[in-house]
Amino acid sequence: MNETSPVVIDQDKCIECFECSRTCPSSTLYEKNNTLMVASDADVRCIRCAHCLGVCPEDAINIPSYTDDSDIIPIPEHTIDPETILNFMRARRSTRLFKPEPVEKKDLDVLIDAARYAPSAHNDQTSEFTVITGEMVQEIKKTMLDEASLLVKAIPEDPATAAEMVKKFLPKTSSDVILSMLGSMKDLIRDMEKGGRDRIFWDAPALIVISAKKKSAGFSAALENACLSAAYIMLMAESMDLGTCSLGILIWTIATTRKVRKLIELPKGNRALYALAVGKKATNFKKLLPRNKPKINYVE
């Protein structure tokens, strides 16, 4: 056995059924002359997906980088039918009415644990998680409101002059967002400054920001990975009777506002990609609701 290889085969246990080599997406394992082989460039080729380990009937495969054997267990028998799963997915709705009580740390840990099992491109597992609770949620919200208020007040009332000014000082994507939301932003700020409804975090007691290292090998697909991680968090939260709401405004503000970036304390070199509000639901939906019919293009 080559103990330095990312995949180690126990030849005494291996029955050469070749399930592992058939499953391997990178041909790290392959069959040659009716013998199981490990590629000489396995360290580069292998993506550590552990599909080989998952299909081996004899526990003949070891992945040295997987140090926690307690995380490797037989797959429980599937007992959930498709209709039940679909109804559960349909029941998940964005929550914009949260109860004030905090979410317990153990529950937040369960959400993050679920997210680490989300698919990721090339199995790069780029998603990292920053969890914000307590007074820091309020401080970030106040800073966002203050910064938005200063921005809106600095923009002229005349639409043409406003467009010229915004496009001059902000990147195109940011300027387009500001101009399209200017009217609603003014209403939001005015309402919240008077003590009205929280339309930034919806009174959620916890935030989760998903980020990734900008210089990581898998960063080109990090946004897609973050979206999948967020979806897993949303579904796990629903099973725990917790509500979630995507916070695109927070991601945009982290990207454009230094004061907010400083408060969030992302790991050095990371870019924020997705954000969620999390909390206990203050209201529950009674019905499954319709969505637009899918537009499908079948190609044969």
PDB file of C-alpha atoms in Angstrom, residues 42-298:
ATOM      1  CA  ALA A  42      -3.242  10.226  -8.101  1.00  0.00           C
ATOM      2  CA  ASP A  43      -2.291  13.113  -5.830  1.00  0.00           C
ATOM      3  CA  VAL A  44      -3.098  15.572  -8.643  1.00  0.00           C
ATOM      4  CA  ARG A  45      -5.881  13.608 -10.314  1.00  0.00           C
ATOM      5  CA  CYS A  46      -7.945  12.623  -7.248  1.00  0.00           C
ATOM      6  CA  ILE A  47     -10.625  15.139  -6.145  1.00  0.00           C
ATOM      7  CA  ARG A  48     -11.145  13.427  -2.752  1.00  0.00           C
ATOM      8  CA  CYS A  49     -14.838  12.855  -3.437  1.00  0.00           C
ATOM      9  CA  ALA A  50     -14.629   9.431  -1.722  1.00  0.00           C
ATOM     10  CA  HIS A  51     -17.071   7.858  -4.176  1.00  0.00           C
ATOM     11  CA  CYS A  52     -14.770   4.836  -4.210  1.00  0.00           C
ATOM     12  CA  LEU A  53     -14.985   4.500  -0.460  1.00  0.00           C
ATOM     13  CA  GLY A  54     -18.756   4.869  -0.603  1.00  0.00           C
ATOM     14  CA  VAL A  55     -19.328   1.988  -3.037  1.00  0.00           C
ATOM     15  CA  CYS A  56     -16.736  -0.485  -1.728  1.00  0.00           C
ATOM     16  CA  PRO A  57     -18.554  -3.509  -0.239  1.00  0.00           C
ATOM     17  CA  GLU A  58     -15.530  -4.741   1.717  1.00  0.00           C
ATOM     18  CA  ASP A  59     -14.184  -1.578   3.401  1.00  0.00           C
ATOM     19  CA  ALA A  60     -10.997  -2.050   1.414  1.00  0.00           C
ATOM     20  CA  ILE A  61     -10.481   1.649   0.653  1.00  0.00           C
ATOM     21  CA  ASN A  62      -9.055   4.328   2.891  1.00  0.00           C
ATOM     22  CA  ILE A  63      -8.913   8.075   2.219  1.00  0.00           C
ATOM     23  CA  PRO A  64      -6.088   9.357   4.492  1.00  0.00           C
ATOM     24  CA  SER A  65      -7.363  12.950   4.357  1.00  0.00           C
ATOM     25  CA  TYR A  66     -10.626  11.785   5.964  1.00  0.00           C
ATOM     26  CA  THR A  67      -9.499  11.669   9.567  1.00  0.00           C
ATOM     27  CA  ASP A  68     -12.925  11.331  11.236  1.00  0.00           C
ATOM     28  CA  ASP A  69     -14.094   7.752  10.710  1.00  0.00           C
ATOM     29  CA  SER A  70     -17.223   8.462  12.770  1.00  0.00           C
ATOM     30  CA  ASP A  71     -18.479  10.517   9.814  1.00  0.00           C
ATOM     31  CA  ILE A  72     -18.468   7.411   7.607  1.00  0.00           C
ATOM     32  CA  ILE A  73     -21.619   5.373   8.251  1.00  0.00           C
ATOM     33  CA  PRO A  74     -23.934   3.154   6.190  1.00  0.00           C
ATOM     34  CA  ILE A  75     -26.558   5.094   4.253  1.00  0.00           C
ATOM     35  CA  PRO A  76     -29.907   4.762   6.065  1.00  0.00           C
ATOM     36  CA  GLU A  77     -32.694   3.203   4.047  1.00  0.00           C
ATOM     37  CA  HIS A  78     -34.607   5.881   2.131  1.00  0.00           C
ATOM     38  CA  THR A  79     -38.171   6.052   3.377  1.00  0.00           C
ATOM     39  CA  ILE A  80     -39.260   9.456   2.052  1.00  0.00           C
ATOM     40  CA  ASP A  81     -41.338   9.324  -1.109  1.00  0.00           C
ATOM     41  CA  PRO A  82     -40.950  11.965  -3.852  1.00  0.00           C
ATOM     42  CA  GLU A  83     -44.291  13.644  -3.133  1.00  0.00           C
ATOM     43  CA  THR A  84     -43.365  14.170   0.526  1.00  0.00           C
ATOM     44  CA  ILE A  85     -40.014  15.684  -0.435  1.00  0.00           C
ATOM     45  CA  LEU A  86     -41.597  17.971  -3.019  1.00  0.00           C
ATOM     46  CA  ASN A  87     -44.249  19.180  -0.556  1.00  0.00           C
ATOM     47  CA  PHE A  88     -41.550  19.836   2.048  1.00  0.00           C
ATOM     48  CA  MET A  89     -39.558  21.873  -0.478  1.00  0.00           C
ATOM     49  CA  ARG A  90     -42.673  23.791  -1.476  1.00  0.00           C
ATOM     50  CA  ALA A  91     -43.483  24.531   2.161  1.00  0.00           C
ATOM     51  CA  ARG A  92     -40.209  26.420   2.611  1.00  0.00           C
ATOM     52  CA  ARG A  93     -40.885  30.117   2.151  1.00  0.00           C
ATOM     53  CA  SER A  94     -38.784  33.208   2.815  1.00  0.00           C
ATOM     54  CA  THR A  95     -39.446  34.416   6.358  1.00  0.00           C
ATOM     55  CA  ARG A  96     -39.836  38.162   6.901  1.00  0.00           C
ATOM     56  CA  LEU A  97     -41.427  38.004  10.350  1.00  0.00           C
ATOM     57  CA  PHE A  98     -39.061  36.682  13.015  1.00  0.00           C
ATOM     58  CA  LYS A  99     -39.509  36.219  16.739  1.00  0.00           C
ATOM     59  CA  PRO A 100     -37.053  38.249  18.849  1.00  0.00           C
ATOM     60  CA  GLU A 101     -35.569  35.325  20.814  1.00  0.00           C
ATOM     61  CA  PRO A 102     -32.085  34.201  19.747  1.00  0.00           C
ATOM     62  CA  VAL A 103     -31.318  31.020  17.846  1.00  0.00           C
ATOM     63  CA  GLU A 104     -29.384  28.571  20.007  1.00  0.00           C
ATOM     64  CA  LYS A 105     -25.773  27.978  18.996  1.00  0.00           C
ATOM     65  CA  LYS A 106     -26.367  24.231  18.734  1.00  0.00           C
ATOM     66  CA  ASP A 107     -29.094  24.884  16.158  1.00  0.00           C
ATOM     67  CA  LEU A 108     -26.845  27.192  14.156  1.00  0.00           C
ATOM     68  CA  ASP A 109     -24.168  24.489  14.249  1.00  0.00           C
ATOM     69  CA  VAL A 110     -26.657  21.993  12.794  1.00  0.00           C
ATOM     70  CA  LEU A 111     -27.397  24.378   9.913  1.00  0.00           C
ATOM     71  CA  ILE A 112     -23.703  24.795   9.106  1.00  0.00           C
ATOM     72  CA  ASP A 113     -23.158  21.054   9.408  1.00  0.00           C
ATOM     73  CA  ALA A 114     -25.898  20.489   6.838  1.00  0.00           C
ATOM     74  CA  ALA A 115     -24.314  23.046   4.508  1.00  0.00           C
ATOM     75  CA  ARG A 116     -20.989  21.225   4.400  1.00  0.00           C
ATOM     76  CA  TYR A 117     -22.707  18.305   2.652  1.00  0.00           C
ATOM     77  CA  ALA A 118     -23.902  20.482  -0.216  1.00  0.00           C
ATOM     78  CA  PRO A 119     -22.492  19.645  -3.645  1.00  0.00           C
ATOM     79  CA  SER A 120     -19.534  21.707  -4.823  1.00  0.00           C
ATOM     80  CA  ALA A 121     -17.788  21.973  -8.174  1.00  0.00           C
ATOM     81  CA  HIS A 122     -14.808  19.619  -8.411  1.00  0.00           C
ATOM     82  CA  ASN A 123     -15.487  18.797  -4.736  1.00  0.00           C
ATOM     83  CA  ASP A 124     -13.520  21.949  -3.842  1.00  0.00           C
ATOM     84  CA  GLN A 125     -15.809  22.700  -0.859  1.00  0.00           C
ATOM     85  CA  THR A 126     -15.011  26.410  -1.072  1.00  0.00           C
ATOM     86  CA  SER A 127     -17.799  27.664   1.203  1.00  0.00           C
ATOM     87  CA  GLU A 128     -16.834  29.191   4.555  1.00  0.00           C
ATOM     88  CA  PHE A 129     -19.336  30.489   7.097  1.00  0.00           C
ATOM     89  CA  THR A 130     -19.477  33.582   9.292  1.00  0.00           C
ATOM     90  CA  VAL A 131     -22.281  33.482  11.864  1.00  0.00           C
ATOM     91  CA  ILE A 132     -23.382  36.802  13.388  1.00  0.00           C
ATOM     92  CA  THR A 133     -25.600  37.001  16.462  1.00  0.00           C
ATOM     93  CA  GLY A 134     -26.435  39.238  19.403  1.00  0.00           C
ATOM     94  CA  GLU A 135     -25.796  42.973  19.425  1.00  0.00           C
ATOM     95  CA  MET A 136     -23.571  42.752  16.361  1.00  0.00           C
ATOM     96  CA  VAL A 137     -26.656  42.122  14.193  1.00  0.00           C
ATOM     97  CA  GLN A 138     -28.107  45.444  15.373  1.00  0.00           C
ATOM     98  CA  GLU A 139     -24.811  47.280  14.922  1.00  0.00           C
ATOM     99  CA  ILE A 140     -24.448  46.050  11.349  1.00  0.00           C
ATOM    100  CA  LYS A 141     -28.037  46.993  10.587  1.00  0.00           C
ATOM    101  CA  LYS A 142     -27.593  50.502  12.040  1.00  0.00           C
ATOM    102  CA  THR A 143     -24.385  50.995  10.055  1.00  0.00           C
ATOM    103  CA  MET A 144     -26.092  49.872   6.848  1.00  0.00           C
ATOM    104  CA  LEU A 145     -28.985  52.242   7.482  1.00  0.00           C
ATOM    105  CA  ASP A 146     -26.666  55.179   8.263  1.00  0.00           C
ATOM    106  CA  GLU A 147     -24.553  54.570   5.167  1.00  0.00           C
ATOM    107  CA  ALA A 148     -27.629  54.183   2.952  1.00  0.00           C
ATOM    108  CA  SER A 149     -29.090  57.399   4.360  1.00  0.00           C
ATOM    109  CA  LEU A 150     -25.902  59.342   3.579  1.00  0.00           C
ATOM    110  CA  LEU A 151     -25.813  57.919   0.064  1.00  0.00           C
ATOM    111  CA  VAL A 152     -29.426  58.710  -0.729  1.00  0.00           C
ATOM    112  CA  LYS A 153     -29.189  62.247   0.675  1.00  0.00           C
ATOM    113  CA  ALA A 154     -26.141  62.914  -1.512  1.00  0.00           C
ATOM    114  CA  ILE A 155     -27.987  61.942  -4.704  1.00  0.00           C
ATOM    115  CA  PRO A 156     -29.747  64.854  -6.483  1.00  0.00           C
ATOM    116  CA  GLU A 157     -33.520  64.750  -6.913  1.00  0.00           C
ATOM    117  CA  ASP A 158     -33.320  65.318 -10.678  1.00  0.00           C
ATOM    118  CA  PRO A 159     -33.270  61.823 -12.303  1.00  0.00           C
ATOM    119  CA  ALA A 160     -30.817  62.710 -15.067  1.00  0.00           C
ATOM    120  CA  THR A 161     -28.388  64.420 -12.693  1.00  0.00           C
ATOM    121  CA  ALA A 162     -28.737  61.556 -10.223  1.00  0.00           C
ATOM    122  CA  ALA A 163     -27.947  58.976 -12.906  1.00  0.00           C
ATOM    123  CA  GLU A 164     -24.889  60.905 -14.058  1.00  0.00           C
ATOM    124  CA  MET A 165     -23.573  61.229 -10.499  1.00  0.00           C
ATOM    125  CA  VAL A 166     -24.160  57.609  -9.481  1.00  0.00           C
ATOM    126  CA  LYS A 167     -22.598  56.201 -12.652  1.00  0.00           C
ATOM    127  CA  LYS A 168     -19.564  58.449 -12.172  1.00  0.00           C
ATOM    128  CA  PHE A 169     -18.705  57.208  -8.688  1.00  0.00           C
ATOM    129  CA  LEU A 170     -19.930  53.612  -8.635  1.00  0.00           C
ATOM    130  CA  PRO A 171     -19.272  50.517 -10.794  1.00  0.00           C
ATOM    131  CA  LYS A 172     -21.953  49.876 -13.413  1.00  0.00           C
ATOM    132  CA  THR A 173     -23.525  46.944 -11.583  1.00  0.00           C
ATOM    133  CA  SER A 174     -23.731  48.951  -8.351  1.00  0.00           C
ATOM    134  CA  SER A 175     -25.005  52.120 -10.061  1.00  0.00           C
ATOM    135  CA  ASP A 176     -27.750  50.167 -11.836  1.00  0.00           C
ATOM    136  CA  VAL A 177     -28.883  48.714  -8.508  1.00  0.00           C
ATOM    137  CA  ILE A 178     -28.912  52.115  -6.812  1.00  0.00           C
ATOM    138  CA  LEU A 179     -30.841  53.813  -9.615  1.00  0.00           C
ATOM    139  CA  SER A 180     -33.436  51.043  -9.884  1.00  0.00           C
ATOM    140  CA  MET A 181     -34.047  51.018  -6.123  1.00  0.00           C
ATOM    141  CA  LEU A 182     -33.666  54.722  -5.326  1.00  0.00           C
ATOM    142  CA  GLY A 183     -37.331  55.392  -4.674  1.00  0.00           C
ATOM    143  CA  SER A 184     -37.882  52.305  -2.521  1.00  0.00           C
ATOM    144  CA  MET A 185     -34.609  52.964  -0.644  1.00  0.00           C
ATOM    145  CA  LYS A 186     -35.824  56.439   0.321  1.00  0.00           C
ATOM    146  CA  ASP A 187     -39.093  54.995   1.616  1.00  0.00           C
ATOM    147  CA  LEU A 188     -37.267  52.224   3.504  1.00  0.00           C
ATOM    148  CA  ILE A 189     -34.847  54.634   5.164  1.00  0.00           C
ATOM    149  CA  ARG A 190     -37.569  57.120   6.072  1.00  0.00           C
ATOM    150  CA  ASP A 191     -39.722  54.368   7.591  1.00  0.00           C
ATOM    151  CA  MET A 192     -36.914  52.722   9.579  1.00  0.00           C
ATOM    152  CA  GLU A 193     -35.565  56.028  10.888  1.00  0.00           C
ATOM    153  CA  LYS A 194     -39.029  56.612  12.364  1.00  0.00           C
ATOM    154  CA  GLY A 195     -38.921  53.234  14.108  1.00  0.00           C
ATOM    155  CA  GLY A 196     -40.912  51.367  11.483  1.00  0.00           C
ATOM    156  CA  ARG A 197     -40.563  47.808  10.326  1.00  0.00           C
ATOM    157  CA  ASP A 198     -37.067  46.390   9.880  1.00  0.00           C
ATOM    158  CA  ARG A 199     -36.790  45.900   6.112  1.00  0.00           C
ATOM    159  CA  ILE A 200     -33.089  45.059   6.147  1.00  0.00           C
ATOM    160  CA  PHE A 201     -32.863  41.939   8.337  1.00  0.00           C
ATOM    161  CA  TRP A 202     -36.590  41.611   9.142  1.00  0.00           C
ATOM    162  CA  ASP A 203     -35.775  41.487  12.900  1.00  0.00           C
ATOM    163  CA  ALA A 204     -33.865  38.227  12.475  1.00  0.00           C
ATOM    164  CA  PRO A 205     -31.621  37.475  15.478  1.00  0.00           C
ATOM    165  CA  ALA A 206     -28.902  35.722  13.446  1.00  0.00           C
ATOM    166  CA  LEU A 207     -27.130  36.129  10.123  1.00  0.00           C
ATOM    167  CA  ILE A 208     -25.035  33.669   8.157  1.00  0.00           C
ATOM    168  CA  VAL A 209     -22.603  34.987   5.550  1.00  0.00           C
ATOM    169  CA  ILE A 210     -21.124  32.438   3.143  1.00  0.00           C
ATOM    170  CA  SER A 211     -17.755  33.392   1.676  1.00  0.00           C
ATOM    171  CA  ALA A 212     -14.803  31.864  -0.133  1.00  0.00           C
ATOM    172  CA  LYS A 213     -11.102  32.564  -0.514  1.00  0.00           C
ATOM    173  CA  LYS A 214     -10.586  34.710  -3.607  1.00  0.00           C
ATOM    174  CA  LYS A 215      -7.278  33.040  -4.426  1.00  0.00           C
ATOM    175  CA  SER A 216      -8.483  29.468  -3.954  1.00  0.00           C
ATOM    176  CA  ALA A 217      -8.231  27.075  -6.891  1.00  0.00           C
ATOM    177  CA  GLY A 218     -11.996  26.614  -6.921  1.00  0.00           C
ATOM    178  CA  PHE A 219     -13.032  30.276  -6.659  1.00  0.00           C
ATOM    179  CA  SER A 220     -14.354  30.359 -10.234  1.00  0.00           C
ATOM    180  CA  ALA A 221     -17.292  28.224  -9.048  1.00  0.00           C
ATOM    181  CA  ALA A 222     -17.433  29.543  -5.477  1.00  0.00           C
ATOM    182  CA  LEU A 223     -20.629  31.530  -6.025  1.00  0.00           C
ATOM    183  CA  GLU A 224     -22.452  28.451  -7.296  1.00  0.00           C
ATOM    184  CA  ASN A 225     -21.096  26.467  -4.350  1.00  0.00           C
ATOM    185  CA  ALA A 226     -22.289  29.161  -1.932  1.00  0.00           C
ATOM    186  CA  CYS A 227     -25.782  29.084  -3.437  1.00  0.00           C
ATOM    187  CA  LEU A 228     -25.950  25.318  -2.949  1.00  0.00           C
ATOM    188  CA  SER A 229     -24.698  25.662   0.636  1.00  0.00           C
ATOM    189  CA  ALA A 230     -27.379  28.265   1.280  1.00  0.00           C
ATOM    190  CA  ALA A 231     -30.071  25.980  -0.155  1.00  0.00           C
ATOM    191  CA  TYR A 232     -29.029  23.208   2.228  1.00  0.00           C
ATOM    192  CA  ILE A 233     -29.181  25.657   5.153  1.00  0.00           C
ATOM    193  CA  MET A 234     -32.674  26.760   4.110  1.00  0.00           C
ATOM    194  CA  LEU A 235     -34.002  23.220   3.882  1.00  0.00           C
ATOM    195  CA  MET A 236     -32.420  22.111   7.162  1.00  0.00           C
ATOM    196  CA  ALA A 237     -33.807  25.222   8.854  1.00  0.00           C
ATOM    197  CA  GLU A 238     -37.286  24.370   7.586  1.00  0.00           C
ATOM    198  CA  SER A 239     -37.026  20.916   9.142  1.00  0.00           C
ATOM    199  CA  MET A 240     -36.165  22.608  12.480  1.00  0.00           C
ATOM    200  CA  ASP A 241     -39.082  25.073  12.235  1.00  0.00           C
ATOM    201  CA  LEU A 242     -36.627  27.922  11.717  1.00  0.00           C
ATOM    202  CA  GLY A 243     -37.131  30.609   9.108  1.00  0.00           C
ATOM    203  CA  THR A 244     -34.591  31.962   6.629  1.00  0.00           C
ATOM    204  CA  CYS A 245     -34.450  34.826   4.176  1.00  0.00           C
ATOM    205  CA  SER A 246     -31.809  35.601   1.555  1.00  0.00           C
ATOM    206  CA  LEU A 247     -30.098  38.957   2.081  1.00  0.00           C
ATOM    207  CA  GLY A 248     -28.777  40.200  -1.236  1.00  0.00           C
ATOM    208  CA  ILE A 249     -28.655  43.710   0.216  1.00  0.00           C
ATOM    209  CA  LEU A 250     -26.101  42.567   2.795  1.00  0.00           C
ATOM    210  CA  ILE A 251     -23.824  41.010   0.157  1.00  0.00           C
ATOM    211  CA  TRP A 252     -24.015  44.186  -1.919  1.00  0.00           C
ATOM    212  CA  THR A 253     -23.263  46.360   1.124  1.00  0.00           C
ATOM    213  CA  ILE A 254     -20.293  44.227   2.186  1.00  0.00           C
ATOM    214  CA  ALA A 255     -18.871  44.694  -1.312  1.00  0.00           C
ATOM    215  CA  THR A 256     -19.364  48.480  -1.379  1.00  0.00           C
ATOM    216  CA  THR A 257     -19.124  49.680   2.229  1.00  0.00           C
ATOM    217  CA  ARG A 258     -15.878  49.473   4.188  1.00  0.00           C
ATOM    218  CA  LYS A 259     -17.509  50.043   7.602  1.00  0.00           C
ATOM    219  CA  VAL A 260     -19.802  47.049   7.135  1.00  0.00           C
ATOM    220  CA  ARG A 261     -16.946  44.857   5.860  1.00  0.00           C
ATOM    221  CA  LYS A 262     -14.999  45.681   9.006  1.00  0.00           C
ATOM    222  CA  LEU A 263     -17.907  44.709  11.265  1.00  0.00           C
ATOM    223  CA  ILE A 264     -18.543  41.402   9.470  1.00  0.00           C
ATOM    224  CA  GLU A 265     -14.923  40.240  10.026  1.00  0.00           C
ATOM    225  CA  LEU A 266     -14.731  37.834   7.107  1.00  0.00           C
ATOM    226  CA  PRO A 267     -11.617  35.637   7.049  1.00  0.00           C
ATOM    227  CA  LYS A 268      -8.719  37.447   5.378  1.00  0.00           C
ATOM    228  CA  GLY A 269      -8.753  37.097   1.604  1.00  0.00           C
ATOM    229  CA  ASN A 270     -12.407  35.999   1.460  1.00  0.00           C
ATOM    230  CA  ARG A 271     -15.247  37.436  -0.602  1.00  0.00           C
ATOM    231  CA  ALA A 272     -18.825  37.391   0.658  1.00  0.00           C
ATOM    232  CA  LEU A 273     -21.061  35.502  -1.780  1.00  0.00           C
ATOM    233  CA  TYR A 274     -24.386  34.755  -0.056  1.00  0.00           C
ATOM    234  CA  ALA A 275     -26.103  35.876   3.135  1.00  0.00           C
ATOM    235  CA  LEU A 276     -29.085  34.603   5.086  1.00  0.00           C
ATOM    236  CA  ALA A 277     -31.216  35.854   7.944  1.00  0.00           C
ATOM    237  CA  VAL A 278     -32.089  33.070  10.403  1.00  0.00           C
ATOM    238  CA  GLY A 279     -34.546  32.950  13.277  1.00  0.00           C
ATOM    239  CA  LYS A 280     -37.695  31.491  14.736  1.00  0.00           C
ATOM    240  CA  LYS A 281     -40.762  32.132  12.604  1.00  0.00           C
ATOM    241  CA  ALA A 282     -43.284  34.637  13.937  1.00  0.00           C
ATOM    242  CA  THR A 283     -45.904  33.322  11.531  1.00  0.00           C
ATOM    243  CA  ASN A 284     -46.480  30.103   9.584  1.00  0.00           C
ATOM    244  CA  PHE A 285     -47.976  29.564   6.158  1.00  0.00           C
ATOM    245  CA  LYS A 286     -51.087  27.418   5.987  1.00  0.00           C
ATOM    246  CA  LYS A 287     -51.013  26.560   2.270  1.00  0.00           C
ATOM    247  CA  LEU A 288     -48.626  25.402  -0.420  1.00  0.00           C
ATOM    248  CA  LEU A 289     -48.517  28.201  -2.967  1.00  0.00           C
ATOM    249  CA  PRO A 290     -48.185  28.193  -6.765  1.00  0.00           C
ATOM    250  CA  ARG A 291     -45.137  29.191  -8.822  1.00  0.00           C
ATOM    251  CA  ASN A 292     -44.800  29.970 -12.504  1.00  0.00           C
ATOM    252  CA  LYS A 293     -44.872  26.944 -14.779  1.00  0.00           C
ATOM    253  CA  PRO A 294     -41.322  25.940 -15.747  1.00  0.00           C
ATOM    254  CA  LYS A 295     -40.024  26.786 -19.191  1.00  0.00           C
ATOM    255  CA  ILE A 296     -38.510  23.552 -20.456  1.00  0.00           C
ATOM    256  CA  ASN A 297     -36.526  22.894 -23.613  1.00  0.00           C
ATOM    257  CA  TYR A 298     -36.087  19.163 -24.244  1.00  0.00           C
TER     258      TYR A 298
END
